[in-house]
Short mmCIF file of C-alpha atoms in Angstrom, two decimals:
data_model
loop_
_atom_site.label_atom_id
_atom_site.label_comp_id
_atom_site.label_asym_id
_atom_site.label_seq_id
_atom_site.Cartn_x
_atom_site.Cartn_y
_atom_site.Cartn_z
CA MET A 261 0.10 -0.25 -0.40
CA VAL A 262 2.79 2.38 0.08
CA ASP A 263 3.74 2.04 -3.17
CA ALA A 264 0.18 2.77 -4.10
CA SER A 265 0.58 5.47 -2.03
CA LYS A 266 4.20 7.08 -3.48
CA LEU A 267 2.76 5.60 -7.04
CA GLN A 268 -0.58 8.44 -6.50
CA GLN A 269 2.06 10.79 -5.80
CA GLN A 270 4.71 10.38 -7.90
CA GLN A 271 1.40 10.56 -10.87
CA ARG A 272 0.17 14.57 -9.42
CA LYS A 273 2.21 16.56 -11.33
CA PRO A 274 3.98 19.19 -9.40
CA SER A 275 2.51 22.66 -9.68
CA ALA A 276 3.07 25.91 -7.48
CA ASP A 277 -0.21 26.10 -6.80
CA THR A 278 -1.09 25.52 -2.67
CA PHE A 279 -4.71 25.23 -1.98
CA LEU A 280 -3.75 25.53 2.35
CA PRO A 281 -3.65 29.06 2.97
CA LEU A 282 -0.49 30.82 3.09
CA SER A 283 -1.37 32.58 6.12
CA ARG A 284 -2.73 30.44 8.07
CA VAL A 285 0.13 27.98 6.73
CA ARG A 286 2.39 31.14 8.64
CA THR A 287 0.45 31.61 11.83
CA ILE A 288 0.91 28.26 12.66
CA MET A 289 4.58 27.94 11.88
CA LYS A 290 4.94 31.19 13.56
CA SER A 291 3.40 29.62 16.64
CA SER A 292 6.50 27.36 17.64
CA MET A 293 9.26 29.75 16.19
CA ASP A 294 11.43 31.65 17.87
CA THR A 295 12.95 33.39 15.36
CA GLY A 296 10.69 35.77 12.97
CA LEU A 297 11.11 35.45 9.41
CA ILE A 298 9.76 32.51 7.05
CA THR A 299 10.76 33.44 3.70
CA ASN A 300 8.44 32.29 1.25
CA GLU A 301 10.23 30.25 0.00
CA VAL A 302 9.92 27.81 2.88
CA LEU A 303 6.71 28.65 3.09
CA PHE A 304 5.22 28.13 0.38
CA LEU A 305 7.15 24.08 0.71
CA MET A 306 5.64 24.01 4.53
CA THR A 307 1.98 24.51 2.61
CA LYS A 308 3.38 22.04 0.07
CA CYS A 309 4.31 20.13 3.03
CA THR A 310 1.63 19.71 4.43
CA GLU A 311 -1.16 19.61 1.76
CA LEU A 312 0.71 16.12 1.31
CA PHE A 313 0.51 15.18 4.78
CA VAL A 314 -3.40 15.13 4.50
CA GLN A 315 -3.66 13.28 1.94
CA HIS A 316 -0.57 10.56 3.25
CA LEU A 317 -2.66 10.61 6.25
CA ALA A 318 -6.21 9.89 4.66
CA ARG A 319 -4.90 8.05 2.38
CA GLU A 320 -3.36 5.78 4.18
CA ALA A 321 -5.84 5.42 6.66
CA TYR A 322 -8.28 4.83 4.13
CA THR A 323 -6.54 1.21 3.02
CA ALA A 324 -7.80 0.41 6.64
CA THR A 325 -11.62 1.03 5.63
CA CYS A 326 -11.93 -2.08 3.41
CA GLY A 327 -14.35 0.28 1.17
CA GLU A 328 -16.35 2.30 4.08
CA THR A 329 -16.53 5.51 5.33
CA LEU A 330 -14.01 6.51 6.80
CA LYS A 331 -14.13 6.77 10.82
CA TYR A 332 -11.77 8.48 13.99
CA GLU A 333 -10.84 4.64 14.67
CA HIS A 334 -9.05 4.15 11.62
CA LEU A 335 -7.12 7.33 11.84
CA SER A 336 -6.24 6.52 15.76
CA GLN A 337 -4.93 2.86 14.24
CA LEU A 338 -2.59 4.14 11.72
CA VAL A 339 -1.66 6.80 13.82
CA ASN A 340 -0.94 4.21 16.95
CA LYS A 341 1.02 1.56 14.58
CA SER A 342 2.83 4.33 12.16
CA LYS A 343 6.82 4.97 13.88
CA ASN A 344 5.81 8.36 12.54
CA LEU A 345 3.14 9.08 13.16
CA GLU A 346 4.27 8.60 16.58
CA PHE A 347 4.10 12.71 17.08
CA LEU A 348 0.06 12.80 17.27
CA LEU A 349 -0.49 10.12 19.66
CA GLN A 350 -1.69 12.99 22.26
CA ILE A 351 -3.38 14.44 19.33
CA VAL A 352 -4.96 11.08 18.47
CA PRO A 353 -5.67 8.91 20.44
CA GLU A 354 -7.66 5.38 20.51
CA LYS A 355 -10.73 6.18 22.73
CA ILE A 356 -11.52 3.64 25.16
CA ARG A 357 -15.32 3.01 26.77
CA VAL A 358 -15.97 4.32 29.79
CA HIS A 359 -16.20 0.80 31.87
CA GLU A 360 -12.66 -0.14 29.94
CA PHE A 361 -10.53 2.59 31.60
CA GLN A 362 -12.55 1.91 34.86
CA GLU A 363 -11.38 -1.84 34.02
CA MET A 364 -7.62 -0.89 33.95
CA LEU A 365 -7.85 1.47 37.28
CA ARG A 366 -8.81 -1.06 38.89
CA LEU A 367 -6.38 -3.22 37.20
CA ASN A 368 -3.48 -0.83 37.97
CA ARG A 369 -5.01 -0.17 41.68
CA ALA A 370 -5.27 -4.18 42.37
CA SER A 371 -1.11 -4.88 40.87
CA GLY A 372 -0.38 -1.59 43.88
CA SER A 373 1.64 0.18 40.90
CA ASP A 374 1.75 3.81 41.88
CA GLU A 375 2.89 5.41 37.94
CA ASP A 376 -0.84 7.69 37.75
CA ASP A 377 -2.01 7.36 33.83
CA ASP A 378 -5.21 9.43 35.53
CA ASP A 379 -4.16 13.09 34.41
CA ASP A 380 -3.77 12.48 30.35
CA GLU A 381 -6.08 13.91 29.34
CA SER A 382 -5.35 17.25 30.80
CA GLY A 383 -1.46 16.95 30.64
CA SER A 384 -1.58 16.37 26.31
CA GLU A 385 -4.02 19.48 26.87
CA SER A 386 -1.91 22.15 28.36
CA GLU A 387 1.59 20.03 26.60
CA SER A 388 -0.69 21.20 22.93
CA GLU A 389 -1.57 24.70 25.15
CA ALA A 390 2.44 24.74 25.46
CA GLU A 391 2.98 24.03 21.97
CA MET B 78 1.47 36.37 18.18
CA VAL B 79 -1.59 33.68 17.64
CA GLU B 80 -4.19 35.52 19.41
CA ARG B 81 -6.96 32.52 18.91
CA ILE B 82 -6.75 29.04 19.06
CA GLU B 83 -8.57 28.18 16.51
CA ASP B 84 -6.37 30.35 14.48
CA LEU B 85 -3.77 27.36 13.92
CA ASN B 86 -6.49 25.75 12.67
CA LEU B 87 -6.60 24.98 9.14
CA PRO B 88 -10.19 25.53 6.97
CA ASN B 89 -12.38 22.68 6.83
CA ALA B 90 -13.37 23.48 3.20
CA VAL B 91 -9.67 23.16 1.70
CA ILE B 92 -8.97 19.75 4.38
CA ALA B 93 -12.64 17.82 3.31
CA ARG B 94 -10.98 18.50 -0.82
CA LEU B 95 -8.08 16.87 -0.39
CA ILE B 96 -9.12 14.60 1.58
CA LYS B 97 -11.37 13.42 -1.20
CA GLU B 98 -8.71 14.00 -4.07
CA ALA B 99 -6.95 11.13 -1.99
CA ILE B 100 -9.26 8.45 -1.34
CA PRO B 101 -11.92 6.58 -4.36
CA ASP B 102 -14.52 8.37 -5.60
CA GLY B 103 -17.45 7.95 -3.72
CA SER B 104 -16.04 7.10 -0.54
CA ASN B 105 -16.96 9.09 2.41
CA VAL B 106 -15.76 10.72 5.72
CA SER B 107 -16.66 11.19 8.69
CA LYS B 108 -16.60 14.39 10.39
CA GLU B 109 -14.58 13.27 13.32
CA ALA B 110 -12.13 12.09 10.91
CA ARG B 111 -11.92 15.18 8.30
CA ALA B 112 -11.85 17.02 11.69
CA ALA B 113 -9.16 14.87 13.01
CA ILE B 114 -6.93 14.78 10.11
CA ALA B 115 -7.53 18.78 10.55
CA LYS B 116 -5.70 18.72 14.00
CA ALA B 117 -3.19 17.54 12.81
CA ALA B 118 -2.48 18.35 9.78
CA SER B 119 -1.58 21.70 12.30
CA VAL B 120 0.12 19.82 14.44
CA PHE B 121 2.26 18.39 11.64
CA ALA B 122 3.00 21.38 10.27
CA ILE B 123 4.57 22.62 14.06
CA PHE B 124 6.45 19.35 14.01
CA VAL B 125 7.86 19.30 11.46
CA THR B 126 8.65 23.59 11.49
CA SER B 127 10.99 23.01 15.66
CA SER B 128 12.04 20.58 14.38
CA SER B 129 13.66 21.93 10.94
CA THR B 130 14.48 25.07 13.11
CA ALA B 131 16.44 23.10 15.51
CA LEU B 132 18.34 21.94 12.11
CA ALA B 133 18.62 24.89 11.42
CA HIS B 134 20.58 26.35 14.60
CA LYS B 135 22.50 22.89 14.89
CA GLN B 136 24.76 24.64 11.66
CA ASN B 137 24.35 28.19 12.82
CA HIS B 138 21.93 29.73 10.40
CA ARG B 139 19.32 31.49 12.00
CA THR B 140 16.68 31.25 9.54
CA ILE B 141 15.19 27.93 7.90
CA THR B 142 15.69 26.86 4.14
CA ALA B 143 13.87 24.56 1.87
CA LYS B 144 16.54 22.52 2.46
CA ASP B 145 16.39 22.11 6.06
CA ILE B 146 12.66 21.56 5.18
CA LEU B 147 13.33 18.80 3.72
CA GLN B 148 15.96 17.69 5.40
CA THR B 149 14.22 17.16 8.51
CA LEU B 150 11.84 15.05 6.42
CA ASN B 151 14.05 12.54 5.80
CA GLU B 152 15.01 12.83 9.57
CA LEU B 153 11.69 12.89 11.08
CA ASP B 154 10.65 8.74 8.05
CA PHE B 155 8.82 11.47 6.07
CA GLU B 156 11.18 10.85 3.08
CA SER B 157 8.54 9.59 0.82
CA PHE B 158 7.46 13.17 0.23
CA VAL B 159 10.45 14.62 -0.70
CA PRO B 160 10.64 13.80 -4.67
CA SER B 161 7.60 15.62 -5.19
CA LEU B 162 7.99 18.44 -2.45
CA THR B 163 11.64 19.16 -4.84
CA GLN B 164 9.65 19.16 -7.71
CA ASP B 165 6.87 21.84 -6.59
CA LEU B 166 10.47 23.66 -5.53
CA GLU B 167 11.69 23.27 -8.78
CA VAL B 168 8.40 25.18 -10.47
CA TYR B 169 7.89 27.34 -8.05
CA ARG B 170 11.37 28.86 -8.12
CA LYS B 171 11.43 28.91 -11.89
CA MET B 172 7.85 30.79 -11.56
CA VAL B 173 9.82 33.73 -9.37
CA LYS B 174 12.11 34.27 -11.53
CA ASP B 175 10.15 34.29 -14.39
CA LYS B 176 7.66 36.77 -11.98
CA LYS B 177 10.87 38.70 -11.50
CA GLU B 178 11.81 39.02 -14.61
CA SER B 179 8.52 40.60 -16.58
CA LYS B 180 8.91 42.63 -13.57
CA ALA B 181 11.90 43.73 -14.79
CA ASN B 182 10.73 44.46 -18.59
CA LYS B 183 8.00 46.62 -17.49
CA LYS B 184 10.00 48.81 -15.39
CA ASP B 185 11.69 49.15 -18.69
CA THR B 186 9.11 49.19 -20.96
CA SER B 187 7.46 52.56 -18.97
CA THR B 188 10.38 54.26 -18.22
CA GLY B 189 10.91 54.25 -22.69
CA ASP B 190 8.68 55.45 -24.83
CA ALA B 191 5.12 54.88 -24.11
CA ALA B 192 4.15 55.66 -27.16
CA ALA B 193 7.03 54.00 -29.46
CA SER B 194 5.69 50.82 -27.15
CA SER B 195 3.74 48.10 -29.52
CA SER B 196 6.55 45.55 -28.57
CA SER B 197 6.05 45.66 -25.40
CA ALA B 198 2.71 46.32 -25.19
CA ALA B 199 2.27 42.64 -25.95
CA ALA B 200 4.43 41.65 -23.33
CA ALA B 201 1.97 43.38 -20.82
CA THR B 202 -0.65 41.36 -22.19
CA GLU B 203 1.44 38.42 -21.44
CA ASN B 204 2.25 39.26 -17.96
CA GLY B 205 -1.07 38.97 -17.83
CA GLU B 206 -2.41 42.69 -17.06
CA ALA B 207 -1.48 42.77 -13.49
CA GLU B 208 -1.37 46.50 -12.77
#
């Protein structure tokens, strides 16, 4: 399936047009940069790159759907198994049911482990704000 | 710099279009999946930007270049993006160069005699009448 996606990318005609708005991408880039200067060329490349990423994500996740609707679960599964998508683990986490979570907590306590996984949510939230 | 957190979101309609392009015709994408992809794309842009910045700083450069981004993509295991991005960049650079040249030409003709410039008029229409 990697070959197929590569093929599709190569078939795509190179072009100097972007779909995503450059100004928005600039804002996003500035939110993470300590130096303020972003050349137009870099901005263009980043925008293109983000577009490719969106399509890559959609295409790869879709291969798991067997032709049905692309759902959140397909994405979180993909993120979970792809090494290069590790940075998204907190952004696209696997959903778990409340009773599964309670079961996990119960098991944790039963095994006497004192590592706290319960503030996972607040942790990821403060992290995304910090970025 | 970023006043509202929504400023970091990419436009939904464009994301939807990019996803649609990547998957087979007639397939559906759930709202939740689309939102997750959009969020992932913003985070991807931030991730690549900060990694590229780190790379540039390591080489004692203050601002990131296109080369830094491409190298970062290789390091982050997105090397499949690099060939098509390189092509896009070539097209973009050519476009910028052409624009510069046509601008220079225009300047020459506008300072010259306007009445005797039948050839420059043709050039101006070719340039798409930017003015």
